[in-house]
Amino acid sequence: MPANKDGDGGWKSFLWNSEKKEFLGRTGCSWLKIFIFYVIFYGCLAGIFIGTIQAMLLTLSNYKPTYQDRVAPPGLSHTPRSEKAEISYSLSDEDTYRFLTKAMKELLEPYSEEKQTDENQFEDCGENPAIYKNRGELESDMGKRKACRFKKSWLGACSGEDPHFGFKDGKPCILVKLNRIVNFRPKAPANTSLPVNLQGKVQANLIPIHCSSKKEEDAGKIGEIKYHGMGSGFPLQYYPYYGKLLHPQYLQPLVAVQFVNITQNTDLRIECKVYGENIDYSEKDRYQGRFDLKLYVKS
Amino acid sequence: MRYSTSITKGLSSTFAQEVLERDGPNELKPPKGTPEYVKFARQLAGGLQCLMWVAAVICFIAFGIEISKGEISGYDDLYLAITLIAVVVVTGCFGYYQEFKSTNIIASFKNLVPQSSNSFDFLLRKSLFERNASSLKSEATTGRAPPAFWSSIVCECMFPCKELEKETLQSVYFPPLQVCLSLTAKRLARKNCVVKNLEAVETLGSTSVLCSDKTGTLTQNRMTVAHLWFDNMIHAADTTEDQSGQSFDQSSETWRALGRVASLCNRAVFKPNQETVPIPKRIVVGDASETALLKFTELTIGNIIDYRGRFKKICEVPFNSTNKFQLSIHELEDPLDLRYLLVMKGAPERILERCSTILIKGQELPLDEQWKEAFQTAYMDLGGLGERVLGFCHIYLNEKEFPRGYTFDTDEMNFTTSGLCFAGLISMIDPPRATVPDAVMKCRTAGIRVVMVTGDHPITARAIAANVGIISEGSETVEDIATRLRIPVEQVKKSDARACVINGGQLKDMTSDELDDALRNHPEMVFARTSPQQKLIIVESCQRLGSIVAVTGDGVNDSPALKKADIGIAMGIAGSDAAKNAADMILLDDNFASIVTGVEQGRLIFDNLKKSIAYTLTKNIPELTPYLIYITVSVPLPLGCITILFIELATDIFPSVSLAYEKAESDIMHLKPRNPRRDRLVNEALAVYSYFQIGAIQSFAGFTDYFTAMAQEGWFPLLCVGLRSQWEDVRLQDLQDSYGQEWTYSQRLYQEYTCYTVFFVSIEVCQIADVLIRKTRRLSAFQQGFFRNKVLVSAIVFQLCLGNLLCYCPGMPNIFNFMPIRVQWWFVPLPYGILIFVYDEIRKLAVRRHPGSKYHT
């Protein structure tokens, strides 16, 4: 309707009205005023926003997360990562597993002996699982804390000495770690809560891990599973974790799960689970305290 | 001969009969009601609704595939599908209920609107409806509204079918609109305005010129005695509708004589069985002036039938246009007095001719030049008031000359008809309704020009116009100025005269340019002695000057003007069926004041719709920015689709509807009518203000809350930036946060849901501030009062309850992606809400300080 009033070419004259020197219905001066207004307006808003965010950040501790209800209980993650919960490779073709072993090598890099030599940063925490290594309060002014050494050699066949991590021989390794949570102290499980074939075999001060077949009928096909690592689990002296700032060199304990006699050319669904009093599992989160994995080894 | 008819003769009767048999009578059949289930189904099949059906089906299919694979990972798809269906059904029910209500209103009006009309009428009416609906549509589109908004406001296509009103309503699905319209229609119906198509109310609000009939609309439509002249004095009678006014001094002997003449020389009678009805409302058999006199005498003297019985009527001569008088001869009340009494009334100058004496204070004095001059002055004065004046006289016939039993011959007039005794003058007028002067004043302050268009005599028209304030005190016409300055009419500067009375004859000779000029130059216009056709010309001229014209009419001939006008208003009592059919609105009580109420309601509806739309528009920005930031800055998604759906279809519906219940801001009738071209429902200022200012503040509120929730859970703002690809990587089960903690994908997902929820809560909190600021467009919210609109208060409470239910009801995280958030996150957006409120209060202060400035949205 307004276009009709302006006569023909209303659209063009709306875009640039040379008579009144108006661009999009406003003069340059008017546009400038609007521009200045919005610069100030958004400037103020951004100021308030940044101010509020800064103030909010000031209330946060650098060391201790305000809330941890979303991240705890911890997840259980494995390396190499799976694609849609599946790891498959072919024995004959190195290309099918090179990227898998590469990821494992990368994970193990900080675990090499030469990187753990600095006595100011590392200390020995024994060869056997022990109780929590308390290194003071999180927010105390003790500065950086030492980390427990973790010897790669504990991972045995999966320590990286074999650059193929057993993949080549059909005895693939998977490195498993319990996700880090600041100030989290996993509690060793009560004996009764363990699966039957673990009962009585687990050392003290250890979060044991156990893998089994997801399907009953595959039970025989998986064959023997070896658990390399200190005490075949996650020893408690590596906990608690003091966070990125206080614990930059922290090495979380690893467990290498090796399938030494796995049936080839078959889809095998394996579930690995850690056990502990404050370890939980969730319907919705398949990586909380456990994971499952489809393993397929092509001969 | 295309239609086998001729202009002069019309259809031959046989052919007409044939056509009648073939097609049936030319009338509108009562529209066949659509079955209720179809109406309900229609509510479920809107554009947006269809989209949601498709989505639900897709969800079902996805779930089905999962089942068939035998690995049910979760019931998310099923829940989502059920949710979508539930949302469609719930909004459908709401829509259906609204439609049901408006249909009922329209249906109740149907009884008042005649069903039969000619096809031409029907077509015009249809186009009228369509025009109104499409103008509303174009309002939404040309208002540069965002596509999302306009898809929600205009969903269905238009059906040019017979159920006009309902279709028009259905075509625009926007809940607040329907609520506004049906609320207003109800309010108006209570005030005797029946709106035939609800959209007309909105147009009515923008009316800038009101062309009103005089008779029946501005006036009471009944002749009433206004003045009497006797004893050389003008006495004012009570002309109020309910006889609440002051009466004159009735102690004079002359009045007794005058009253007797008025009572006896009157053929009008009340219809029987009306004793309980108040006198002014009784039905009378007789012409207008006799009715006026009958009611007047009944009120002043008492039971007239009884009174007349006491003066037995011997004979009478009825009024005719050659004599211009009416007389009757009576026996006297006193049985001992055997004289006859002749009473006469008629045109004053004719009566005076026959008189030789005049009654002053009960004394018969000779009618000399001095008294004649006094009579002339009084006659001129009363005539100048636009009143119809009658003269009254009587004589006691000589007992000897006319003894009892004398045969009076009314044809031969074998009795004295001259040398009578003049009793007095009674003048009558159709007085203005009591409420009209106020209503006209209200129109004036509301910037609406009232133009009187009447078939009456110019003097009467002018007198009434002056009486009700259409011509204000001190306004002069060109002729008045000429007389005052004693100069010829041609020398008067036209712009000096505020008022102007144009009669039909003059109008006929005027070109349309001259008429435009006249309308432009004189703010106070009266058109007298006009024909209904000329009404159309006047309407067109007003429209040429850019006005939105409302026109009242009652006769069949008024139909074209009613149709041409932006708002046609028909009279409910006096109106013809044709007029009612052509009109957009019907005044049940024929009262001008009701139109003003209509205008007020129209302005209110416009204001309230604007408020609703502003409220609805605003949240589009905080719904959009999260996605923009997600795309550009690659933060984890702050606001999910389902959450937006809940804002759009659940939590924000009720406050937006509740704005329809907002009372008028006190100064609503003190403003100029809006310019419908510039001041649209959705205009640039409104959209810009809602989007770039209030919407922007809301976005900032949302992001503040978002970053707070993220940081307190371990994800600092700077880490969030660019995090998206890792955050959403399903394989990554150990993503590190700012503290070095490792998160699984699902943990991150729930954290994302937490963000959705805090963003949702922020929008809700800001929208509460938004609905509070939208309560008024000019006044401070403190002036309007926070709790006066109970519906709005309960809507806010309901909104908060719904928000809490969504957040804290178990199972919500997996069904609707709402997380039970920490209480303090509800309060993070609060400062921004306060900022919105304060900022808008400052703007409104500026609006009040500088009316008509660009701060006004």
Coordinates of N, CA and C in Angstrom, one line a residue, chain B residues 152-230:
Chain B
S152 N 2.6 -18.2 12.1 CA 1.8 -18.5 13.2 C 0.5 -17.7 13.2
I153 N 0.6 -16.5 12.7 CA -0.6 -15.6 12.7 C -1.5 -15.9 11.5
V154 N -0.9 -16.3 10.4 CA -1.7 -16.6 9.2 C -1.4 -18.0 8.8
C155 N -2.2 -18.9 9.2 CA -1.9 -20.3 8.8 C -2.7 -20.8 7.7
E156 N -4.0 -20.7 7.9 CA -4.9 -21.4 6.9 C -5.2 -20.4 5.8
C157 N -5.6 -21.1 4.7 CA -5.9 -20.2 3.5 C -7.3 -19.7 3.7
M158 N -7.7 -18.9 2.8 CA -9.1 -18.3 3.0 C -10.1 -19.1 2.2
F159 N -11.2 -19.2 2.7 CA -12.3 -19.9 1.9 C -13.4 -18.9 1.6
P160 N -13.6 -18.6 0.4 CA -14.7 -17.7 0.1 C -16.0 -18.4 0.1
C161 N -16.4 -19.0 1.1 CA -17.6 -19.7 1.1 C -18.6 -19.0 2.1
K162 N -19.7 -19.7 2.3 CA -20.8 -19.0 2.9 C -20.7 -18.7 4.3
E163 N -20.0 -19.5 5.0 CA -19.9 -19.2 6.5 C -18.9 -18.1 6.7
L164 N -19.3 -16.9 6.3 CA -18.3 -15.9 6.2 C -17.6 -15.6 7.5
E165 N -18.4 -15.3 8.5 CA -17.8 -14.8 9.7 C -16.8 -15.8 10.3
K166 N -17.3 -17.1 10.3 CA -16.4 -18.1 11.0 C -15.1 -18.3 10.2
E167 N -15.3 -18.3 8.9 CA -14.1 -18.5 8.1 C -13.1 -17.4 8.3
T168 N -13.6 -16.2 8.4 CA -12.7 -15.1 8.6 C -11.9 -15.2 9.9
L169 N -12.6 -15.7 10.9 CA -12.0 -15.9 12.2 C -11.0 -17.0 12.1
Q170 N -11.4 -18.0 11.4 CA -10.5 -19.2 11.4 C -9.2 -18.9 10.6
S171 N -9.4 -18.0 9.6 CA -8.2 -17.8 8.7 C -7.0 -17.2 9.5
V172 N -7.3 -16.6 10.6 CA -6.2 -16.0 11.3 C -6.1 -16.7 12.6
Y173 N -5.2 -17.6 12.7 CA -5.0 -18.3 14.0 C -3.9 -17.7 14.8
F174 N -4.3 -17.0 15.8 CA -3.3 -16.3 16.7 C -4.1 -16.2 18.0
P175 N -3.9 -17.0 18.9 CA -4.8 -17.1 20.1 C -5.2 -15.7 20.7
P176 N -4.2 -14.8 20.9 CA -4.6 -13.6 21.5 C -5.6 -12.8 20.7
L177 N -5.5 -12.9 19.4 CA -6.4 -12.2 18.5 C -7.8 -12.7 18.7
Q178 N -8.0 -14.0 18.7 CA -9.3 -14.6 18.9 C -9.9 -14.1 20.2
V179 N -9.0 -14.2 21.3 CA -9.5 -13.8 22.6 C -9.9 -12.4 22.6
C180 N -9.0 -11.5 22.0 CA -9.3 -10.1 22.0 C -10.6 -9.8 21.3
L181 N -10.8 -10.4 20.2 CA -12.0 -10.2 19.4 C -13.3 -10.6 20.1
S182 N -13.2 -11.9 20.6 CA -14.5 -12.3 21.2 C -14.8 -11.6 22.5
L183 N -13.7 -11.2 23.2 CA -13.9 -10.5 24.5 C -14.6 -9.1 24.1
T184 N -14.0 -8.5 23.1 CA -14.6 -7.2 22.8 C -16.0 -7.3 22.3
A185 N -16.3 -8.3 21.5 CA -17.6 -8.5 21.0 C -18.6 -8.6 22.1
K186 N -18.2 -9.4 23.1 CA -19.0 -9.6 24.3 C -19.3 -8.3 25.0
R187 N -18.2 -7.5 25.2 CA -18.3 -6.3 25.9 C -19.2 -5.3 25.2
L188 N -19.0 -5.3 23.9 CA -19.8 -4.4 23.0 C -21.3 -4.8 23.1
A189 N -21.5 -6.1 23.0 CA -22.9 -6.6 23.0 C -23.6 -6.1 24.3
R190 N -22.9 -6.1 25.4 CA -23.5 -5.6 26.6 C -23.8 -4.2 26.5
K191 N -23.1 -3.4 25.7 CA -23.4 -2.0 25.5 C -24.2 -1.7 24.3
N192 N -24.9 -2.7 23.8 CA -25.9 -2.6 22.7 C -25.2 -2.4 21.3
C193 N -24.0 -2.8 21.2 CA -23.4 -2.7 19.9 C -23.2 -4.2 19.4
V194 N -23.8 -4.5 18.3 CA -23.6 -5.9 17.8 C -22.6 -5.8 16.6
V195 N -21.5 -6.5 16.7 CA -20.5 -6.4 15.7 C -20.7 -7.6 14.8
K196 N -21.0 -7.4 13.5 CA -21.2 -8.5 12.6 C -20.0 -9.2 12.2
N197 N -18.9 -8.5 11.9 CA -17.6 -9.2 11.8 C -16.7 -8.5 12.7
L198 N -16.1 -9.4 13.5 CA -15.3 -8.9 14.7 C -14.2 -8.0 14.3
E199 N -13.6 -8.2 13.1 CA -12.5 -7.4 12.7 C -12.8 -5.9 12.6
A200 N -14.1 -5.7 12.4 CA -14.6 -4.3 12.2 C -14.3 -3.5 13.4
V201 N -14.3 -4.1 14.6 CA -14.1 -3.4 15.8 C -12.7 -2.7 15.8
E202 N -11.8 -3.5 15.2 CA -10.4 -2.9 15.1 C -10.4 -1.7 14.2
T203 N -11.1 -1.8 13.1 CA -11.2 -0.6 12.2 C -11.8 0.5 12.9
L204 N -12.9 0.2 13.6 CA -13.6 1.2 14.3 C -12.7 2.1 15.2
G205 N -11.7 1.4 15.8 CA -10.8 2.1 16.6 C -10.0 3.2 15.9
S206 N -9.9 3.0 14.6 CA -9.1 4.0 13.9 C -9.9 5.1 13.2
T207 N -11.2 5.0 13.5 CA -12.1 6.0 12.9 C -11.7 7.4 13.2
S208 N -11.7 8.3 12.1 CA -11.3 9.6 12.3 C -12.5 10.6 12.0
V209 N -13.5 10.1 11.2 CA -14.6 10.9 10.9 C -15.9 10.0 11.1
L210 N -16.8 10.6 11.8 CA -18.0 9.9 12.1 C -19.2 10.6 11.5
C211 N -19.8 10.1 10.4 CA -21.0 10.7 9.8 C -22.2 10.1 10.5
S212 N -22.9 11.0 11.2 CA -24.0 10.5 12.0 C -25.3 11.1 11.5
D213 N -26.3 10.2 11.5 CA -27.7 10.7 11.2 C -28.1 11.6 12.4
K214 N -29.1 12.3 12.2 CA -29.6 13.1 13.4 C -30.7 12.3 14.1
T215 N -31.7 12.1 13.3 CA -32.9 11.5 13.9 C -32.7 10.2 14.5
G216 N -33.0 10.0 15.7 CA -32.9 8.7 16.3 C -31.5 8.3 16.8
T217 N -30.5 8.9 16.2 CA -29.2 8.6 16.6 C -28.7 9.6 17.6
L218 N -28.7 10.8 17.2 CA -28.3 11.9 18.1 C -29.5 12.3 18.9
T219 N -30.7 12.2 18.4 CA -31.9 12.6 19.1 C -32.7 11.4 19.6
Q220 N -33.7 11.7 20.3 CA -34.5 10.6 20.9 C -35.5 10.0 20.0
N221 N -35.6 10.6 18.8 CA -36.6 10.1 17.8 C -38.0 10.2 18.3
R222 N -38.3 11.2 19.1 CA -39.7 11.5 19.4 C -39.8 13.0 19.7
M223 N -40.9 13.5 19.0 CA -41.1 14.9 19.3 C -41.5 15.1 20.7
T224 N -40.9 16.2 21.3 CA -41.2 16.5 22.7 C -41.4 18.0 22.8
V225 N -42.3 18.4 23.7 CA -42.5 19.8 23.9 C -41.2 20.3 24.6
A226 N -40.7 21.4 23.9 CA -39.5 21.9 24.4 C -39.7 23.3 25.1
H227 N -40.5 24.1 24.5 CA -40.7 25.5 25.0 C -42.2 25.9 24.9
L228 N -42.6 26.7 25.8 CA -44.0 27.3 25.7 C -43.8 28.8 25.8
W229 N -44.7 29.5 25.1 CA -44.7 31.0 25.3 C -46.1 31.4 25.7
F230 N -46.2 31.9 26.8 CA -47.4 32.5 27.3 C -47.0 33.6 28.3

